[in-house]
Tab-separated table of C-alpha atoms in Angstrom:
chain	number	residue	atom	x	y	z
I	403	MET	CA	-7.409	-2.268	-0.130
I	404	GLN	CA	-7.918	-5.183	2.244
I	405	GLY	CA	-8.997	-7.383	-0.650
I	406	ALA	CA	-5.990	-6.386	-2.724
I	407	LEU	CA	-3.684	-7.179	0.185
I	408	THR	CA	-5.279	-10.604	0.648
I	409	ARG	CA	-4.977	-11.386	-3.071
I	410	TYR	CA	-1.347	-10.310	-3.012
I	411	ARG	CA	-0.558	-12.433	0.054
I	412	ILE	CA	-2.209	-15.548	-1.398
I	413	ILE	CA	-0.452	-15.351	-4.748
I	414	ALA	CA	2.845	-14.412	-3.081
I	415	TRP	CA	2.726	-17.567	-0.995
I	416	ILE	CA	1.761	-19.775	-3.924
I	417	VAL	CA	4.524	-18.362	-6.115
I	418	GLY	CA	7.042	-18.577	-3.261
I	419	VAL	CA	6.236	-22.227	-2.530
I	420	ILE	CA	6.370	-23.260	-6.197
I	421	LEU	CA	9.633	-21.400	-6.626
I	422	ILE	CA	11.119	-23.355	-3.728
I	423	VAL	CA	9.863	-26.612	-5.260
I	424	LEU	CA	11.592	-25.635	-8.488
I	425	VAL	CA	14.854	-24.730	-6.761
I	426	LEU	CA	15.025	-27.605	-4.269
I	427	VAL	CA	13.506	-30.402	-6.372
I	428	GLY	CA	13.377	-29.410	-10.027
I	429	MET	CA	16.855	-27.929	-10.454
I	430	PRO	CA	18.783	-30.778	-8.738
I	431	LEU	CA	16.814	-33.307	-10.774
I	432	LYS	CA	17.516	-31.474	-14.017
I	433	TYR	CA	21.167	-30.579	-13.567
I	434	ALA	CA	22.373	-33.385	-11.271
I	435	GLY	CA	19.911	-36.135	-12.092
I	436	ASP	CA	19.487	-35.445	-15.809
I	437	ASN	CA	15.719	-35.524	-15.467
I	438	ASP	CA	13.943	-32.313	-16.410
I	439	SER	CA	10.359	-33.577	-16.019
I	440	VAL	CA	9.703	-31.490	-12.877
I	441	VAL	CA	11.144	-28.316	-14.387
I	442	ALA	CA	9.293	-28.884	-17.653
I	443	ALA	CA	5.996	-29.350	-15.838
I	444	VAL	CA	6.270	-26.785	-13.020
I	445	GLY	CA	8.369	-24.158	-14.803
I	446	PRO	CA	5.795	-22.709	-17.228
I	447	PHE	CA	3.128	-22.986	-14.538
I	448	HIS	CA	5.310	-20.959	-12.202
I	449	GLY	CA	5.923	-18.440	-14.969
I	450	PHE	CA	2.209	-17.980	-15.465
I	451	LEU	CA	1.548	-17.617	-11.745
I	452	TYR	CA	4.361	-15.089	-11.489
I	453	MET	CA	2.474	-12.961	-14.031
I	454	VAL	CA	-0.556	-13.175	-11.731
I	455	TYR	CA	1.740	-12.130	-8.886
I	456	LEU	CA	2.873	-9.104	-10.882
I	457	VAL	CA	-0.708	-8.078	-11.537
I	458	ALA	CA	-1.675	-8.507	-7.860
I	459	THR	CA	1.378	-6.521	-6.759
I	460	PHE	CA	0.607	-3.747	-9.196
I	461	ASP	CA	-2.993	-3.625	-8.001
I	462	LEU	CA	-1.920	-3.457	-4.347
I	463	SER	CA	0.697	-0.801	-5.021
I	464	ARG	CA	-1.822	1.335	-6.885
I	465	ARG	CA	-4.336	1.129	-4.048
I	466	ALA	CA	-1.756	1.667	-1.314
I	467	GLY	CA	-0.182	4.578	-3.190
I	468	TRP	CA	3.351	3.198	-3.178
I	469	PRO	CA	6.102	4.992	-5.063
I	470	LEU	CA	7.212	3.334	-8.290
I	471	GLY	CA	10.501	2.068	-6.870
I	472	ARG	CA	8.830	0.204	-4.040
I	473	MET	CA	6.442	-1.508	-6.427
I	474	LEU	CA	9.333	-2.678	-8.624
I	475	LEU	CA	11.193	-3.845	-5.505
I	476	VAL	CA	8.251	-5.954	-4.353
I	477	MET	CA	7.824	-7.346	-7.877
I	478	LEU	CA	11.484	-8.371	-7.988
I	479	ALA	CA	11.332	-9.798	-4.465
I	480	GLY	CA	8.993	-12.489	-5.783
I	481	THR	CA	11.800	-13.917	-7.922
I	482	ILE	CA	14.153	-14.693	-5.047
I	483	PRO	CA	13.628	-18.068	-3.340
I	484	PHE	CA	12.932	-17.944	0.435
I	485	PHE	CA	13.392	-14.165	0.454
I	486	SER	CA	9.927	-13.780	-1.075
I	487	PHE	CA	8.250	-14.890	2.173
I	488	TRP	CA	10.115	-12.267	4.157
I	489	ALA	CA	9.179	-9.661	1.562
I	490	GLU	CA	5.532	-10.669	1.892
I	491	ARG	CA	5.817	-10.153	5.672
I	492	VAL	CA	7.345	-6.724	5.262
I	493	VAL	CA	4.656	-5.694	2.796
I	494	THR	CA	1.827	-6.968	4.987
I	495	HIS	CA	3.038	-5.661	8.339
I	496	LYS	CA	4.668	-2.392	7.330
I	497	TRP	CA	3.807	-0.957	3.936
I	498	ALA	CA	0.221	-2.037	3.528
I	499	VAL	CA	-0.691	-1.436	7.180
I	500	ARG	CA	0.817	2.014	7.314
I	501	SER	CA	-0.979	3.180	4.207
I	502	MET	CA	-4.258	1.859	5.582
I	503	ASP	CA	-3.671	3.855	8.780
I	504	THR	CA	-3.108	7.038	6.841
I	505	THR	CA	-6.181	6.533	4.678
I	506	ALA	CA	-8.218	5.879	7.829
I	507	ALA	CA	-6.806	9.031	9.431
I	508	MET	CA	-7.596	10.996	6.301
I	509	ALA	CA	-11.134	9.611	6.269
I	510	GLU	CA	-11.619	10.765	9.875
I	511	LYS	CA	-10.584	14.288	9.013
R	205	MET	CA	6.882	20.885	-19.090
R	206	ARG	CA	10.421	21.953	-18.223
R	207	ALA	CA	10.218	19.651	-15.172
R	208	LEU	CA	10.323	16.662	-17.564
R	209	TRP	CA	13.728	17.615	-18.991
R	210	THR	CA	15.834	17.571	-15.857
R	211	PRO	CA	18.739	15.082	-15.951
R	212	ALA	CA	16.793	12.628	-13.754
R	213	TRP	CA	13.815	12.735	-16.073
R	214	ILE	CA	15.942	12.377	-19.207
R	215	ALA	CA	17.422	9.265	-17.621
R	216	ARG	CA	13.901	7.966	-16.973
R	217	HIS	CA	12.869	8.614	-20.580
R	218	VAL	CA	15.948	6.776	-21.819
R	219	VAL	CA	15.338	3.831	-19.478
R	220	ALA	CA	11.717	3.613	-20.624
R	221	LEU	CA	12.731	3.731	-24.287
R	222	VAL	CA	15.436	1.098	-23.837
R	223	LEU	CA	13.083	-1.184	-21.924
R	224	VAL	CA	10.298	-0.865	-24.502
R	225	ALA	CA	12.679	-1.468	-27.395
R	226	GLY	CA	14.292	-4.379	-25.571
R	227	PHE	CA	10.982	-5.998	-24.636
R	228	LEU	CA	9.656	-5.647	-28.181
R	229	GLY	CA	12.902	-7.127	-29.477
R	230	LEU	CA	12.589	-10.057	-27.088
R	231	GLY	CA	9.012	-10.519	-28.257
R	232	TRP	CA	10.208	-10.616	-31.854
R	233	TRP	CA	12.896	-13.124	-30.927
R	234	GLN	CA	10.290	-15.328	-29.238
R	235	PHE	CA	8.080	-15.010	-32.310
R	236	SER	CA	10.902	-16.315	-34.485
R	237	ARG	CA	11.424	-19.174	-32.042
R	238	ALA	CA	7.680	-19.889	-32.016
R	239	THR	CA	7.518	-20.076	-35.798
R	240	GLY	CA	10.566	-22.332	-35.583
R	241	GLY	CA	8.524	-24.941	-33.741
R	242	ASN	CA	8.780	-24.009	-30.053
R	243	THR	CA	5.137	-23.967	-28.862
R	244	LEU	CA	5.938	-22.458	-25.470
R	245	SER	CA	7.378	-19.438	-27.234
R	246	TRP	CA	3.924	-18.473	-28.445
R	247	GLY	CA	3.115	-17.467	-24.874
R	248	TYR	CA	6.270	-15.367	-24.581
R	249	THR	CA	5.560	-13.817	-27.957
R	250	PHE	CA	2.522	-12.155	-26.413
R	251	GLU	CA	4.026	-11.692	-22.950
R	252	TRP	CA	6.893	-9.414	-23.968
R	253	PRO	CA	4.700	-6.862	-25.793
R	254	VAL	CA	2.486	-6.769	-22.688
R	255	PHE	CA	5.579	-5.934	-20.622
R	256	ALA	CA	6.476	-3.218	-23.107
R	257	LEU	CA	2.959	-1.789	-22.820
R	258	PHE	CA	3.251	-1.889	-19.043
R	259	VAL	CA	6.460	0.148	-19.205
R	260	VAL	CA	4.704	2.677	-21.442
R	261	PHE	CA	1.822	2.831	-18.990
R	262	LEU	CA	4.141	3.375	-15.995
R	263	TRP	CA	6.054	6.041	-17.882
R	264	PHE	CA	2.818	7.806	-18.785
R	265	ARG	CA	1.577	7.656	-15.194
R	266	GLU	CA	4.825	9.000	-13.747
R	267	VAL	CA	4.870	11.841	-16.267
R	268	GLN	CA	1.288	12.754	-15.407
R	269	GLN	CA	2.064	12.639	-11.694
R	270	GLU	CA	5.073	14.894	-12.203
R	271	LEU	CA	3.034	17.387	-14.215
R	272	ARG	CA	0.253	17.352	-11.637
R	273	SER	CA	2.624	17.822	-8.681
R	274	GLY	CA	4.384	20.607	-10.598
R	275	ARG	CA	1.059	22.348	-11.055
R	276	ALA	CA	0.255	21.834	-7.365
R	277	ARG	CA	3.636	23.305	-6.391
R	278	GLN	CA	2.786	26.397	-8.393
R	279	GLU	CA	-0.602	26.686	-6.743
R	280	THR	CA	0.352	25.996	-3.133
R	281	PRO	CA	2.237	29.297	-2.477
R	282	GLU	CA	-1.049	31.167	-2.898
R	283	PRO	CA	-3.220	29.401	-0.299
R	284	ALA	CA	-0.319	29.245	2.193
R	285	PRO	CA	-0.621	32.845	3.562
R	286	GLU	CA	-4.401	32.543	3.769
R	287	PRO	CA	-4.833	31.501	7.446
R	288	GLU	CA	-3.182	34.677	8.794
R	289	PRO	CA	-5.685	37.288	7.549
R	290	GLY	CA	-9.332	37.131	8.569
R	291	THR	CA	-10.233	34.712	5.779
R	292	SER	CA	-9.878	31.724	8.109
R	293	ALA	CA	-13.591	31.050	7.917
R	294	PRO	CA	-13.569	27.283	8.533
R	295	VAL	CA	-11.738	27.724	11.853
R	296	THR	CA	-14.068	30.387	13.213
R	297	VAL	CA	-17.043	28.251	12.270
R	298	ARG	CA	-15.661	25.223	14.040
R	299	ARG	CA	-14.635	26.751	17.355
R	300	PRO	CA	-18.016	28.130	18.470
R	301	VAL	CA	-19.515	24.763	17.626
R	302	ARG	CA	-17.061	23.059	19.957
R	303	VAL	CA	-17.658	25.551	22.763
R	304	GLN	CA	-21.394	25.225	22.415
R	305	SER	CA	-21.288	21.474	22.464
R	306	SER	CA	-19.216	21.432	25.661
R	307	SER	CA	-20.812	24.341	27.561
R	308	PRO	CA	-24.323	22.908	27.988
R	309	ALA	CA	-22.841	19.765	29.459
R	310	ALA	CA	-21.019	21.605	32.277
R	311	PRO	CA	-23.860	23.476	34.034
R	312	ALA	CA	-26.426	20.718	33.478
R	313	ASP	CA	-27.757	19.494	36.804
R	314	ASP	CA	-27.445	15.755	36.838
R	315	PRO	CA	-28.839	14.488	40.138
R	316	GLU	CA	-27.310	11.064	39.605
R	317	LEU	CA	-23.877	12.536	38.997
R	318	ASP	CA	-24.229	14.807	42.041
R	319	ALA	CA	-25.178	11.876	44.228
R	320	TYR	CA	-22.251	9.867	42.971
R	321	ASN	CA	-19.857	12.763	43.558
R	322	ASP	CA	-21.252	13.110	47.082
R	323	TYR	CA	-20.677	9.417	47.652
R	324	LEU	CA	-17.099	9.686	46.388
R	325	ALA	CA	-16.485	12.756	48.590
R	326	TRP	CA	-17.802	10.857	51.610
R	327	LEU	CA	-15.544	7.865	50.837
R	328	ASN	CA	-12.623	10.270	50.539
R	329	ALA	CA	-13.463	11.933	53.841
R	330	HIS	CA	-13.738	8.593	55.641
R	331	PRO	CA	-10.700	6.535	54.737
R	332	GLY	CA	-11.061	2.896	55.637
R	333	ALA	CA	-14.861	3.011	55.442
R	334	ARG	CA	-16.643	0.403	53.422
R	335	PRO	CA	-19.168	1.284	50.722
R	336	GLY	CA	-21.915	-0.179	52.898
R	337	ASP	CA	-21.186	2.411	55.639
R	338	TYR	CA	-22.271	5.297	53.386
R	339	PRO	CA	-25.184	6.925	55.236
R	340	GLY	CA	-26.780	8.409	52.174
R	341	ARG	CA	-26.739	11.907	50.796
R	342	GLN	CA	-26.670	14.573	53.500
R	343	SER	CA	-25.784	17.637	51.475
R	344	SER	CA	-29.121	17.515	49.644
R	345	THR	CA	-31.021	17.700	52.973
R	346	LYS	CA	-28.998	20.743	54.018
R	347	GLN	CA	-29.777	22.626	50.847
């Protein structure tokens, strides 16, 4: 559980940072500067890492016992620039923590 | 089984079918692009079927969960009235254990604890006194 959360947080940050690079650097260069080298180089890489993000999110959601809708919500949150960092915070401080508390309480009983 | 044919579940089946068909279609489209010379499309050609499989997997898992919870709902009414008759064995086992574990602690003569309680009683009886003024235990000499 803890390991899955750490993996999720790491990949969420990497994907979030690369997405911001794409939006703030790559897109202006491509559409305003007519130079798509950044998008061509970073884009597929980001796509691949987003697949890793999906796998990590699925793994975390399975271990934390999230409902299906929440898992899809977290997966989609990774596609929105800037918002993804806030989503990572919510997941880490609310959803993952709470489920760990309940599993600990269940283990005590 | 009837739980899987409520309107909400029919909608879920339809969504799953549409997603799988759509993802497979997108995979086929990427395959045609890949054979047309777009190398990056080879990756997407395999990615979309994986997405379709993932949808199938999620659908399967949700259906299983629904069937399992439906079975649990049928079984739960039976154990619910159990605690009221005398079949509450786990509770009766636990309570004596708790009483036993606490009762030997109460009457146990702990000379250290008694001395400390005597010291605290003396401090309470002599407000303003310093700990160094404590003359020692007198109650033990009386007994």
